[in-house]
CSV table of C-alpha atoms in Angstrom, one decimal:
chain,number,residue,atom,x,y,z
A,1,UNK,CA,16.8,13.4,25.1
A,2,UNK,CA,15.6,14.9,21.9
A,3,UNK,CA,17.4,17.8,20.4
A,4,UNK,CA,16.5,19.5,17.2
A,5,UNK,CA,19.0,22.1,16.0
A,6,UNK,CA,18.6,24.7,13.3
A,7,UNK,CA,16.0,22.8,11.3
A,8,UNK,CA,15.3,24.4,7.9
A,9,UNK,CA,12.8,23.1,5.4
A,10,UNK,CA,11.5,24.6,2.2
A,11,UNK,CA,9.0,23.3,-0.4
A,12,UNK,CA,10.1,24.8,-3.7
A,13,UNK,CA,10.7,28.5,-3.0
A,14,UNK,CA,8.5,28.5,0.2
A,15,UNK,CA,10.5,28.4,3.4
A,16,UNK,CA,8.3,26.5,5.8
A,17,UNK,CA,10.8,26.1,8.7
A,18,UNK,CA,13.4,28.8,9.2
A,19,UNK,CA,15.8,27.4,11.8
A,20,UNK,CA,14.0,25.6,14.6
A,21,UNK,CA,15.6,24.6,17.8
A,22,UNK,CA,13.7,22.4,20.2
A,23,UNK,CA,14.8,20.4,23.2
A,24,UNK,CA,12.7,17.7,24.6
A,25,UNK,CA,13.4,16.0,27.9
A,26,UNK,CA,12.4,12.5,28.9
A,27,UNK,CA,8.7,12.5,30.0
A,28,UNK,CA,8.0,15.9,28.5
A,29,UNK,CA,4.6,16.5,27.0
A,30,UNK,CA,5.0,19.3,24.5
A,31,UNK,CA,2.2,20.9,22.6
A,32,UNK,CA,3.0,22.8,19.5
A,33,UNK,CA,0.5,25.5,18.7
A,34,UNK,CA,0.2,28.0,16.0
A,35,UNK,CA,-1.9,29.2,13.1
A,36,UNK,CA,-2.3,27.1,9.9
A,37,UNK,CA,0.8,27.2,7.7
A,38,UNK,CA,3.1,28.0,10.6
A,39,UNK,CA,5.0,24.9,10.0
A,40,UNK,CA,4.1,22.8,13.1
A,41,UNK,CA,3.1,19.7,11.2
A,42,UNK,CA,6.1,20.0,8.9
A,43,UNK,CA,8.4,20.2,12.0
A,44,UNK,CA,6.8,17.1,13.4
A,45,UNK,CA,7.2,15.2,10.1
A,46,UNK,CA,10.9,16.3,9.9
A,47,UNK,CA,11.6,14.6,13.2
A,48,UNK,CA,10.9,11.1,11.8
A,49,UNK,CA,12.0,12.0,8.3
A,50,UNK,CA,8.6,11.7,6.6
A,51,UNK,CA,9.8,15.1,5.4
A,52,UNK,CA,13.5,15.4,4.9
A,53,UNK,CA,14.7,18.8,6.3
A,54,UNK,CA,17.1,20.7,4.1
A,55,UNK,CA,19.4,21.6,7.0
A,56,UNK,CA,19.9,21.0,10.7
A,57,UNK,CA,20.5,18.1,13.0
A,58,UNK,CA,18.2,15.7,14.9
A,59,UNK,CA,19.3,13.9,17.9
A,60,UNK,CA,17.1,11.2,19.6
A,61,UNK,CA,18.5,9.1,22.4
A,62,UNK,CA,21.9,7.7,21.1
A,63,UNK,CA,21.3,8.7,17.5
A,64,UNK,CA,22.5,12.0,16.2
A,65,UNK,CA,22.0,12.8,12.5
A,66,UNK,CA,22.9,15.7,10.3
A,67,UNK,CA,19.9,15.7,8.1
A,68,UNK,CA,21.9,16.4,4.9
A,69,UNK,CA,24.0,13.3,5.3
A,70,UNK,CA,21.5,10.8,6.9
A,71,UNK,CA,21.7,7.4,5.2
A,72,UNK,CA,18.6,5.2,4.7
A,73,UNK,CA,19.8,2.9,7.5
A,74,UNK,CA,20.2,5.8,9.9
A,75,UNK,CA,16.7,7.0,9.1
A,76,UNK,CA,15.1,3.6,9.7
A,77,UNK,CA,17.0,3.4,13.0
A,78,UNK,CA,15.8,6.8,14.0
A,79,UNK,CA,12.2,5.9,13.1
A,80,UNK,CA,12.4,2.9,15.3
A,81,UNK,CA,12.8,5.3,18.2
A,82,UNK,CA,9.7,7.2,17.3
A,83,UNK,CA,6.0,6.5,16.6
A,84,UNK,CA,3.4,8.7,15.0
A,85,UNK,CA,-0.3,9.2,15.3
A,86,UNK,CA,-1.7,10.7,12.1
A,87,UNK,CA,-4.5,13.2,11.5
A,88,UNK,CA,-6.2,10.7,9.2
A,89,UNK,CA,-5.3,7.6,11.3
A,90,UNK,CA,-3.6,5.8,8.4
A,91,UNK,CA,-4.5,2.4,9.7
A,92,UNK,CA,-3.6,-0.6,7.6
A,93,UNK,CA,-6.9,-1.3,5.9
A,94,UNK,CA,-6.3,-4.9,5.1
A,95,UNK,CA,-5.3,-5.8,8.7
A,96,UNK,CA,-7.5,-6.3,11.7
A,97,UNK,CA,-7.3,-4.0,14.7
A,98,UNK,CA,-5.1,-6.5,16.5
A,99,UNK,CA,-2.9,-7.0,13.4
A,100,UNK,CA,-2.5,-3.2,13.0
A,101,UNK,CA,-0.9,-3.2,16.4
A,102,UNK,CA,1.2,-6.4,16.1
A,103,UNK,CA,2.5,-5.5,12.6
A,104,UNK,CA,5.3,-3.3,13.7
A,105,UNK,CA,6.1,-5.5,16.7
A,106,UNK,CA,6.6,-8.5,14.4
A,107,UNK,CA,8.1,-6.9,11.4
A,108,UNK,CA,10.3,-4.2,12.9
A,109,UNK,CA,10.9,-5.4,16.5
A,110,UNK,CA,11.1,-9.1,15.5
A,111,UNK,CA,8.9,-10.2,18.4
A,112,UNK,CA,7.2,-13.6,18.0
A,113,UNK,CA,3.5,-13.6,17.3
A,114,UNK,CA,2.5,-14.7,20.8
A,115,UNK,CA,4.4,-12.0,22.5
A,116,UNK,CA,3.1,-9.4,20.0
A,117,UNK,CA,-0.5,-10.5,20.5
A,118,UNK,CA,-0.1,-10.2,24.3
A,119,UNK,CA,1.2,-6.6,24.0
A,120,UNK,CA,-1.5,-5.8,21.5
A,121,UNK,CA,-4.3,-7.1,23.8
A,122,UNK,CA,-2.9,-5.0,26.7
A,123,UNK,CA,-2.9,-1.9,24.5
A,124,UNK,CA,-6.5,-2.6,23.3
A,125,UNK,CA,-7.6,-2.9,26.9
A,126,UNK,CA,-6.0,0.5,27.6
A,127,UNK,CA,-7.9,2.1,24.8
A,128,UNK,CA,-11.1,0.2,25.7
A,129,UNK,CA,-11.4,-1.7,22.4
A,130,UNK,CA,-10.7,-5.3,23.3
A,131,UNK,CA,-14.0,-6.3,21.7
A,132,UNK,CA,-12.9,-4.9,18.4
A,133,UNK,CA,-9.6,-6.9,18.1
A,134,UNK,CA,-10.8,-8.8,15.0
A,135,UNK,CA,-12.6,-6.0,13.3
A,136,UNK,CA,-11.3,-4.3,10.3
A,137,UNK,CA,-10.6,-0.5,10.4
A,138,UNK,CA,-13.3,0.2,7.8
A,139,UNK,CA,-16.0,-0.9,10.3
A,140,UNK,CA,-14.9,1.4,13.1
A,141,UNK,CA,-15.8,5.0,13.8
A,142,UNK,CA,-13.2,7.8,13.3
A,143,UNK,CA,-12.7,8.0,17.0
A,144,UNK,CA,-12.2,4.3,17.4
A,145,UNK,CA,-9.8,4.3,14.5
A,146,UNK,CA,-7.7,7.0,16.0
A,147,UNK,CA,-7.7,5.2,19.3
A,148,UNK,CA,-6.3,2.1,17.5
A,149,UNK,CA,-3.7,4.5,15.9
A,150,UNK,CA,-2.7,5.6,19.3
A,151,UNK,CA,-2.5,1.9,20.5
A,152,UNK,CA,-0.3,1.1,17.5
A,153,UNK,CA,2.1,3.8,18.4
A,154,UNK,CA,2.1,3.1,22.1
A,155,UNK,CA,2.7,-0.7,21.6
A,156,UNK,CA,6.1,0.1,20.0
A,157,UNK,CA,7.2,1.5,23.3
A,158,UNK,CA,9.0,4.3,21.5
A,159,UNK,CA,11.2,7.1,23.0
A,160,UNK,CA,8.6,9.6,21.8
A,161,UNK,CA,5.2,9.6,20.2
A,162,UNK,CA,4.5,12.3,17.7
A,163,UNK,CA,0.8,13.4,17.5
A,164,UNK,CA,0.0,15.2,14.2
A,165,UNK,CA,-3.4,16.9,14.9
A,166,UNK,CA,-4.9,13.7,16.2
A,167,UNK,CA,-8.4,15.1,16.5
A,168,UNK,CA,-8.7,17.4,13.5
A,169,UNK,CA,-10.4,14.9,11.2
A,170,UNK,CA,-12.9,13.8,13.8
A,171,UNK,CA,-16.6,14.7,14.2
A,172,UNK,CA,-16.8,17.0,17.2
A,173,UNK,CA,-18.6,14.4,19.3
A,174,UNK,CA,-15.8,11.9,18.9
A,175,UNK,CA,-13.0,14.3,19.9
A,176,UNK,CA,-13.5,13.6,23.6
A,177,UNK,CA,-12.9,9.9,23.5
A,178,UNK,CA,-9.6,10.4,21.7
A,179,UNK,CA,-8.4,13.1,24.0
A,180,UNK,CA,-9.3,11.0,27.0
A,181,UNK,CA,-7.1,8.2,25.7
A,182,UNK,CA,-4.2,10.6,25.2
A,183,UNK,CA,-4.7,12.0,28.7
A,184,UNK,CA,-4.6,8.5,30.1
A,185,UNK,CA,-1.4,7.5,28.4
A,186,UNK,CA,0.2,10.8,29.3
A,187,UNK,CA,0.0,9.8,32.9
A,188,UNK,CA,2.4,6.9,32.1
A,189,UNK,CA,5.3,9.2,31.6
A,190,UNK,CA,5.8,8.6,27.9
A,191,UNK,CA,7.4,11.5,26.0
A,192,UNK,CA,5.0,13.2,23.6
A,193,UNK,CA,5.0,16.0,21.1
A,194,UNK,CA,1.5,17.0,20.1
A,195,UNK,CA,0.5,19.3,17.3
A,196,UNK,CA,-3.0,20.4,18.1
A,197,UNK,CA,-5.7,23.0,17.8
A,198,UNK,CA,-7.4,21.9,21.0
A,199,UNK,CA,-6.3,24.7,23.3
A,200,UNK,CA,-7.9,23.5,26.5
A,201,UNK,CA,-6.5,20.1,26.0
A,202,UNK,CA,-3.0,21.5,25.3
A,203,UNK,CA,-3.2,23.7,28.5
A,204,UNK,CA,-4.3,20.7,30.7
A,205,UNK,CA,-2.0,18.1,29.4
A,206,UNK,CA,1.4,19.7,28.5
A,207,UNK,CA,4.2,20.7,30.7
A,208,UNK,CA,5.6,22.9,27.9
A,209,UNK,CA,3.9,24.7,25.1
A,210,UNK,CA,5.6,25.9,21.9
A,211,UNK,CA,4.0,28.6,19.9
A,212,UNK,CA,5.1,28.7,16.2
A,213,UNK,CA,4.3,31.2,13.5
A,214,UNK,CA,5.8,31.8,10.1
A,215,UNK,CA,8.3,28.9,10.4
A,216,UNK,CA,9.9,30.0,13.6
A,217,UNK,CA,9.3,29.3,17.3
A,218,UNK,CA,7.8,32.6,18.5
A,219,UNK,CA,7.5,31.7,22.2
A,220,UNK,CA,7.7,28.8,24.5
A,221,UNK,CA,7.1,28.1,28.1
A,222,UNK,CA,4.8,26.4,30.6
A,223,UNK,CA,1.1,26.4,29.7
A,224,UNK,CA,0.6,28.9,32.5
A,225,UNK,CA,3.1,31.3,30.9
A,226,UNK,CA,1.8,30.9,27.4
A,227,UNK,CA,-1.9,30.9,28.1
A,228,UNK,CA,-2.0,33.3,31.0
A,229,UNK,CA,0.9,35.6,30.4
A,230,UNK,CA,2.1,35.5,26.8
A,231,UNK,CA,4.9,37.9,26.0
A,232,UNK,CA,4.7,38.0,22.3
A,233,UNK,CA,2.0,40.0,20.4
A,234,UNK,CA,1.5,37.2,17.8
A,235,UNK,CA,0.8,34.7,20.6
A,236,UNK,CA,-1.6,37.1,22.3
A,237,UNK,CA,-3.4,37.7,19.0
A,238,UNK,CA,-3.6,34.0,18.2
A,239,UNK,CA,-4.9,33.0,21.6
A,240,UNK,CA,-7.5,35.8,21.7
A,241,UNK,CA,-9.0,34.5,18.5
A,242,UNK,CA,-9.0,30.8,19.6
A,243,UNK,CA,-9.8,30.9,23.3
A,244,UNK,CA,-12.9,33.2,23.6
A,245,UNK,CA,-12.7,33.3,27.4
A,246,UNK,CA,-9.0,34.2,27.1
A,247,UNK,CA,-7.8,36.9,29.5
A,248,UNK,CA,-4.3,37.1,30.7
A,249,UNK,CA,-3.0,38.1,34.1
A,250,UNK,CA,-1.1,41.2,34.5
B,1,UNK,CA,-17.8,-30.2,-45.9
B,2,UNK,CA,-19.3,-33.5,-46.7
B,3,UNK,CA,-22.2,-35.1,-45.0
B,4,UNK,CA,-25.3,-33.6,-43.3
B,5,UNK,CA,-25.3,-32.0,-39.9
B,6,UNK,CA,-24.9,-34.7,-37.3
B,7,UNK,CA,-25.8,-33.5,-33.7
B,8,UNK,CA,-24.6,-36.8,-32.1
B,9,UNK,CA,-21.1,-35.9,-33.3
B,10,UNK,CA,-21.1,-32.9,-31.1
B,11,UNK,CA,-21.4,-35.0,-28.0
B,12,UNK,CA,-19.3,-37.9,-29.2
B,13,UNK,CA,-16.3,-35.7,-30.0
B,14,UNK,CA,-16.3,-34.0,-26.6
B,15,UNK,CA,-14.6,-37.0,-24.8
B,16,UNK,CA,-12.1,-37.1,-27.7
B,17,UNK,CA,-11.2,-33.4,-27.2
B,18,UNK,CA,-11.1,-33.3,-23.3
B,19,UNK,CA,-7.8,-35.2,-22.9
B,20,UNK,CA,-6.2,-32.2,-24.6
B,21,UNK,CA,-7.7,-29.7,-22.2
B,22,UNK,CA,-4.7,-29.9,-19.8
B,23,UNK,CA,-2.5,-28.4,-22.5
B,24,UNK,CA,-4.7,-25.3,-22.5
B,25,UNK,CA,-4.7,-25.2,-18.7
B,26,UNK,CA,-0.9,-25.5,-18.6
B,27,UNK,CA,-0.4,-22.7,-21.1
B,28,UNK,CA,-2.7,-20.5,-19.1
B,29,UNK,CA,-1.3,-21.4,-15.7
B,30,UNK,CA,2.3,-20.8,-16.7
B,31,UNK,CA,1.7,-17.7,-18.7
B,32,UNK,CA,-0.5,-16.1,-16.1
B,33,UNK,CA,1.8,-17.2,-13.2
B,34,UNK,CA,5.0,-16.0,-14.7
B,35,UNK,CA,3.2,-13.1,-16.3
B,36,UNK,CA,2.1,-11.8,-12.9
B,37,UNK,CA,5.6,-11.9,-11.5
B,38,UNK,CA,7.0,-10.3,-14.6
B,39,UNK,CA,4.2,-7.8,-14.6
B,40,UNK,CA,5.0,-6.5,-11.1
B,41,UNK,CA,8.7,-6.0,-12.2
B,42,UNK,CA,7.6,-4.2,-15.4
B,43,UNK,CA,5.3,-1.9,-13.5
B,44,UNK,CA,8.2,-0.7,-11.3
B,45,UNK,CA,10.1,1.6,-13.7
B,46,UNK,CA,7.0,3.6,-14.4
B,47,UNK,CA,5.8,3.7,-10.8
B,48,UNK,CA,9.2,4.8,-9.4
B,49,UNK,CA,10.3,6.8,-12.5
B,50,UNK,CA,13.4,4.9,-13.2
B,51,UNK,CA,15.1,6.6,-16.2
B,52,UNK,CA,15.8,4.5,-19.4
B,53,UNK,CA,14.0,1.4,-18.1
B,54,UNK,CA,10.8,3.5,-17.9
B,55,UNK,CA,11.1,4.3,-21.7
B,56,UNK,CA,11.9,0.7,-22.5
B,57,UNK,CA,8.9,-0.7,-20.7
B,58,UNK,CA,6.6,2.0,-22.2
B,59,UNK,CA,7.6,1.0,-25.7
B,60,UNK,CA,7.3,-2.7,-24.8
B,61,UNK,CA,3.8,-2.3,-23.3
B,62,UNK,CA,2.7,-0.1,-26.2
B,63,UNK,CA,3.9,-2.7,-28.7
B,64,UNK,CA,2.2,-5.6,-27.0
B,65,UNK,CA,-1.0,-3.8,-26.7
B,66,UNK,CA,-0.9,-2.6,-30.3
B,67,UNK,CA,-0.3,-5.8,-32.1
B,68,UNK,CA,-2.4,-9.0,-32.5
B,69,UNK,CA,-1.4,-12.0,-30.3
B,70,UNK,CA,-1.3,-14.2,-33.4
B,71,UNK,CA,1.4,-12.0,-34.9
B,72,UNK,CA,3.3,-11.9,-31.6
B,73,UNK,CA,3.1,-15.7,-31.6
B,74,UNK,CA,4.6,-15.9,-35.1
B,75,UNK,CA,7.3,-13.3,-34.3
B,76,UNK,CA,8.4,-15.3,-31.3
B,77,UNK,CA,8.2,-18.6,-33.1
B,78,UNK,CA,10.2,-17.5,-36.1
B,79,UNK,CA,12.1,-14.6,-34.6
B,80,UNK,CA,13.4,-16.0,-31.3
B,81,UNK,CA,15.4,-18.8,-32.9
B,82,UNK,CA,17.1,-16.3,-35.2
B,83,UNK,CA,18.1,-14.1,-32.3
B,84,UNK,CA,19.2,-17.0,-30.1
B,85,UNK,CA,20.9,-18.5,-33.1
B,86,UNK,CA,23.2,-15.5,-33.2
B,87,UNK,CA,24.6,-16.7,-29.8
B,88,UNK,CA,25.3,-20.1,-31.3
B,89,UNK,CA,22.4,-21.9,-29.7
B,90,UNK,CA,20.0,-23.7,-31.9
B,91,UNK,CA,16.4,-23.7,-30.6
B,92,UNK,CA,14.7,-24.3,-33.9
B,93,UNK,CA,13.8,-27.8,-32.7
B,94,UNK,CA,12.4,-26.7,-29.3
B,95,UNK,CA,8.9,-27.9,-28.6
B,96,UNK,CA,6.5,-25.2,-29.9
B,97,UNK,CA,4.7,-25.4,-26.5
B,98,UNK,CA,7.6,-23.3,-25.1
B,99,UNK,CA,7.2,-20.6,-27.7
B,100,UNK,CA,3.6,-20.4,-26.8
B,101,UNK,CA,4.4,-20.0,-23.1
B,102,UNK,CA,7.0,-17.3,-23.9
B,103,UNK,CA,4.6,-15.3,-26.1
B,104,UNK,CA,1.6,-15.5,-23.7
B,105,UNK,CA,3.8,-14.7,-20.8
B,106,UNK,CA,5.2,-11.6,-22.5
B,107,UNK,CA,1.7,-10.6,-23.6
B,108,UNK,CA,0.1,-11.1,-20.2
B,109,UNK,CA,3.0,-9.4,-18.4
B,110,UNK,CA,2.4,-6.2,-20.4
B,111,UNK,CA,-1.3,-6.2,-19.4
B,112,UNK,CA,-0.7,-7.1,-15.8
B,113,UNK,CA,2.0,-4.4,-15.5
B,114,UNK,CA,-0.5,-1.7,-16.5
B,115,UNK,CA,-3.1,-3.2,-14.1
B,116,UNK,CA,-0.6,-3.3,-11.2
B,117,UNK,CA,0.6,0.2,-11.9
B,118,UNK,CA,-2.9,1.6,-11.5
B,119,UNK,CA,-3.7,-0.6,-8.5
B,120,UNK,CA,-0.5,0.2,-6.6
B,121,UNK,CA,-0.9,4.0,-7.1
B,122,UNK,CA,-4.5,3.6,-5.8
B,123,UNK,CA,-3.4,2.5,-2.3
B,124,UNK,CA,-3.6,5.5,0.0
B,125,UNK,CA,-0.1,6.9,0.7
B,126,UNK,CA,-0.9,7.6,4.3
B,127,UNK,CA,-0.5,3.9,5.0
B,128,UNK,CA,2.9,4.0,3.6
B,129,UNK,CA,3.8,6.9,5.8
B,130,UNK,CA,2.4,5.0,8.8
B,131,UNK,CA,4.5,2.0,7.9
B,132,UNK,CA,7.6,4.2,7.5
B,133,UNK,CA,6.9,5.9,10.8
B,134,UNK,CA,6.9,2.5,12.5
B,135,UNK,CA,10.3,1.7,11.0
B,136,UNK,CA,9.4,-0.4,8.0
B,137,UNK,CA,11.9,-0.5,5.1
B,138,UNK,CA,10.5,0.4,1.6
B,139,UNK,CA,10.5,-3.3,0.7
B,140,UNK,CA,8.7,-4.4,3.9
B,141,UNK,CA,6.1,-1.6,3.2
B,142,UNK,CA,5.7,-2.9,-0.3
B,143,UNK,CA,5.1,-6.5,0.3
B,144,UNK,CA,3.2,-6.3,3.6
B,145,UNK,CA,1.1,-3.1,3.2
B,146,UNK,CA,0.9,-1.8,-0.3
B,147,UNK,CA,0.9,-5.0,-2.5
B,148,UNK,CA,-1.8,-7.0,-0.7
B,149,UNK,CA,-4.2,-4.0,-1.1
B,150,UNK,CA,-3.1,-3.3,-4.6
B,151,UNK,CA,-3.7,-7.0,-5.5
B,152,UNK,CA,-7.3,-6.7,-4.3
B,153,UNK,CA,-7.8,-3.7,-6.6
B,154,UNK,CA,-6.1,-5.4,-9.5
B,155,UNK,CA,-7.7,-8.7,-9.1
B,156,UNK,CA,-10.9,-8.2,-11.2
B,157,UNK,CA,-8.8,-7.0,-14.1
B,158,UNK,CA,-6.3,-9.8,-13.7
B,159,UNK,CA,-9.3,-12.2,-13.8
B,160,UNK,CA,-10.6,-10.6,-17.0
B,161,UNK,CA,-7.2,-10.7,-18.7
B,162,UNK,CA,-6.7,-14.3,-17.7
B,163,UNK,CA,-10.0,-15.3,-19.2
B,164,UNK,CA,-9.2,-13.5,-22.5
B,165,UNK,CA,-5.9,-15.3,-22.4
B,166,UNK,CA,-7.6,-18.6,-21.9
B,167,UNK,CA,-9.5,-18.1,-25.1
B,168,UNK,CA,-6.4,-16.9,-26.9
B,169,UNK,CA,-4.6,-20.1,-26.2
B,170,UNK,CA,-6.7,-21.6,-29.0
B,171,UNK,CA,-4.3,-19.9,-31.4
B,172,UNK,CA,-1.4,-22.1,-30.1
B,173,UNK,CA,-2.2,-24.8,-32.5
B,174,UNK,CA,-1.3,-22.5,-35.4
B,175,UNK,CA,2.4,-23.1,-34.6
B,176,UNK,CA,1.8,-26.8,-34.2
B,177,UNK,CA,0.9,-27.2,-30.5
B,178,UNK,CA,-1.4,-30.2,-30.1
B,179,UNK,CA,-4.0,-28.7,-27.8
B,180,UNK,CA,-7.8,-29.0,-28.0
B,181,UNK,CA,-7.9,-26.9,-31.2
B,182,UNK,CA,-5.2,-29.0,-32.8
B,183,UNK,CA,-7.1,-32.2,-31.9
B,184,UNK,CA,-10.3,-30.6,-33.2
B,185,UNK,CA,-8.7,-30.0,-36.6
B,186,UNK,CA,-7.6,-33.6,-36.9
B,187,UNK,CA,-11.2,-34.7,-36.0
B,188,UNK,CA,-12.5,-32.4,-38.6
B,189,UNK,CA,-10.2,-33.9,-41.2
B,190,UNK,CA,-11.2,-37.5,-40.1
B,191,UNK,CA,-14.9,-37.0,-39.9
B,192,UNK,CA,-15.3,-34.3,-42.6
B,193,UNK,CA,-17.7,-32.5,-40.2
B,194,UNK,CA,-16.5,-29.1,-39.2
B,195,UNK,CA,-19.5,-27.3,-37.6
B,196,UNK,CA,-20.2,-30.1,-35.1
B,197,UNK,CA,-16.6,-30.2,-33.9
B,198,UNK,CA,-16.4,-26.4,-33.6
B,199,UNK,CA,-19.6,-26.5,-31.5
B,200,UNK,CA,-18.0,-29.1,-29.2
B,201,UNK,CA,-15.0,-26.9,-28.9
B,202,UNK,CA,-17.2,-23.9,-28.1
B,203,UNK,CA,-19.0,-25.8,-25.4
B,204,UNK,CA,-15.8,-26.9,-23.8
B,205,UNK,CA,-14.3,-23.4,-23.8
B,206,UNK,CA,-17.5,-21.9,-22.6
B,207,UNK,CA,-17.8,-24.3,-19.6
B,208,UNK,CA,-14.2,-23.9,-18.7
B,209,UNK,CA,-14.6,-20.1,-18.8
B,210,UNK,CA,-17.7,-20.3,-16.6
B,211,UNK,CA,-15.8,-22.4,-14.0
B,212,UNK,CA,-13.0,-19.9,-14.0
B,213,UNK,CA,-15.4,-17.0,-13.6
B,214,UNK,CA,-17.0,-18.7,-10.6
B,215,UNK,CA,-13.6,-19.4,-9.1
B,216,UNK,CA,-12.5,-15.8,-9.6
B,217,UNK,CA,-15.7,-14.4,-8.1
B,218,UNK,CA,-15.0,-16.5,-5.0
B,219,UNK,CA,-11.4,-15.2,-4.7
B,220,UNK,CA,-12.7,-11.7,-5.2
B,221,UNK,CA,-15.1,-12.1,-2.4
B,222,UNK,CA,-12.3,-13.3,-0.1
B,223,UNK,CA,-10.1,-10.4,-1.1
B,224,UNK,CA,-12.8,-7.9,-0.3
B,225,UNK,CA,-13.4,-9.2,3.2
B,226,UNK,CA,-12.0,-6.1,4.9
B,227,UNK,CA,-14.2,-3.7,3.1
B,228,UNK,CA,-17.5,-2.5,4.6
B,229,UNK,CA,-20.6,-3.0,2.5
B,230,UNK,CA,-21.1,0.6,1.3
B,231,UNK,CA,-17.5,0.8,0.1
B,232,UNK,CA,-18.1,-2.3,-2.0
B,233,UNK,CA,-21.1,-0.8,-3.8
B,234,UNK,CA,-19.1,2.2,-4.7
């Protein structure tokens, strides 16, 4: 359903992505792990053209683009198939919680206000923030803001939701509530690609784990394969540092 | 001038001056209104680094900021008919009121452009990325997400500039527009009392400015509705 082929991206003289291939099937929950600077966030941002890759092709559903020749129209069409949850939430500060969710439905999907409000209320119920519908983002905690960010993405009913380190900016005690919401929506069968540093979460939630380092995919497989029986030395090294109780089966 | 100071003249002349207040308000409303729209346009080349246009607006803004409004007024009043005359159109008999509108609009637009430029770049880029990720076009992002927030940031400066501009409208009479100042000058000639009339004018301008300030404060309060208290005090 999603196919990335040979994605290259460089910033100036630094090659950040050196030819990434990734296939995602409908309903997949894929975690992308890797040390800082491995290019995982850049890869995620290349999928919806927040970064324009230098080379490669991106295919989502019925849209297939060669990144070098993608027109503005094609990029907008591709973005309509995706939604993103940001590390720093990026909620629209001048809009209420409800309006943050309805904004895309009304402007992009041309739904009428009533229909958009219905959808937004359903989403708010899902994330447990019905009572904050009329609040402005600045009055919410980080965890609440991120849950609204997730609701905003989910409301669009996209082919895939891209999570860019959704808990990295949160105070430790707020991480749980956000992960719980992601776990909950994961059960609905929506396709997700998650860049995260939460190892236990990645292990529990994903059906496939991709380990990146130095701009390439080093290893990928089921959580069991990656966490319990990694093949590559770099994966082993990374996991040993991050998961203290890490021991792998022989 | 002749005669001793006559305080009653101050209050007697206010009703004679007030019927001309609408001219002042019209000059202000038009020059601020059109100036705001023009200001947004003029801010664009610098914000989005459009070559050539960027250099043109830079020179334009710098010129307006570096020259007195009275000289700009005379330049437009005497210069514009010469330029337009080259095209075979005679505007020498056009109502001076329009020259005033043109000058103040051009002047306000330059100030507003600089205010908007700063305000627009102050809006967190993350929200633009969020809008794009949802499928917004750049234009939808600008008018629905960026501009409303930039306007809040810009508003206190827009209000200040507008109040300065309100006071500057008193120069309009120097090219023959019959506003309050113009009426004041005729009263001075008629009564041979200058100080009293100028005091009346000062009172009227001051009260109008106070009313505007109150109104602007109210709008500012509304625009800030989505900020939490501690952000406001920053």
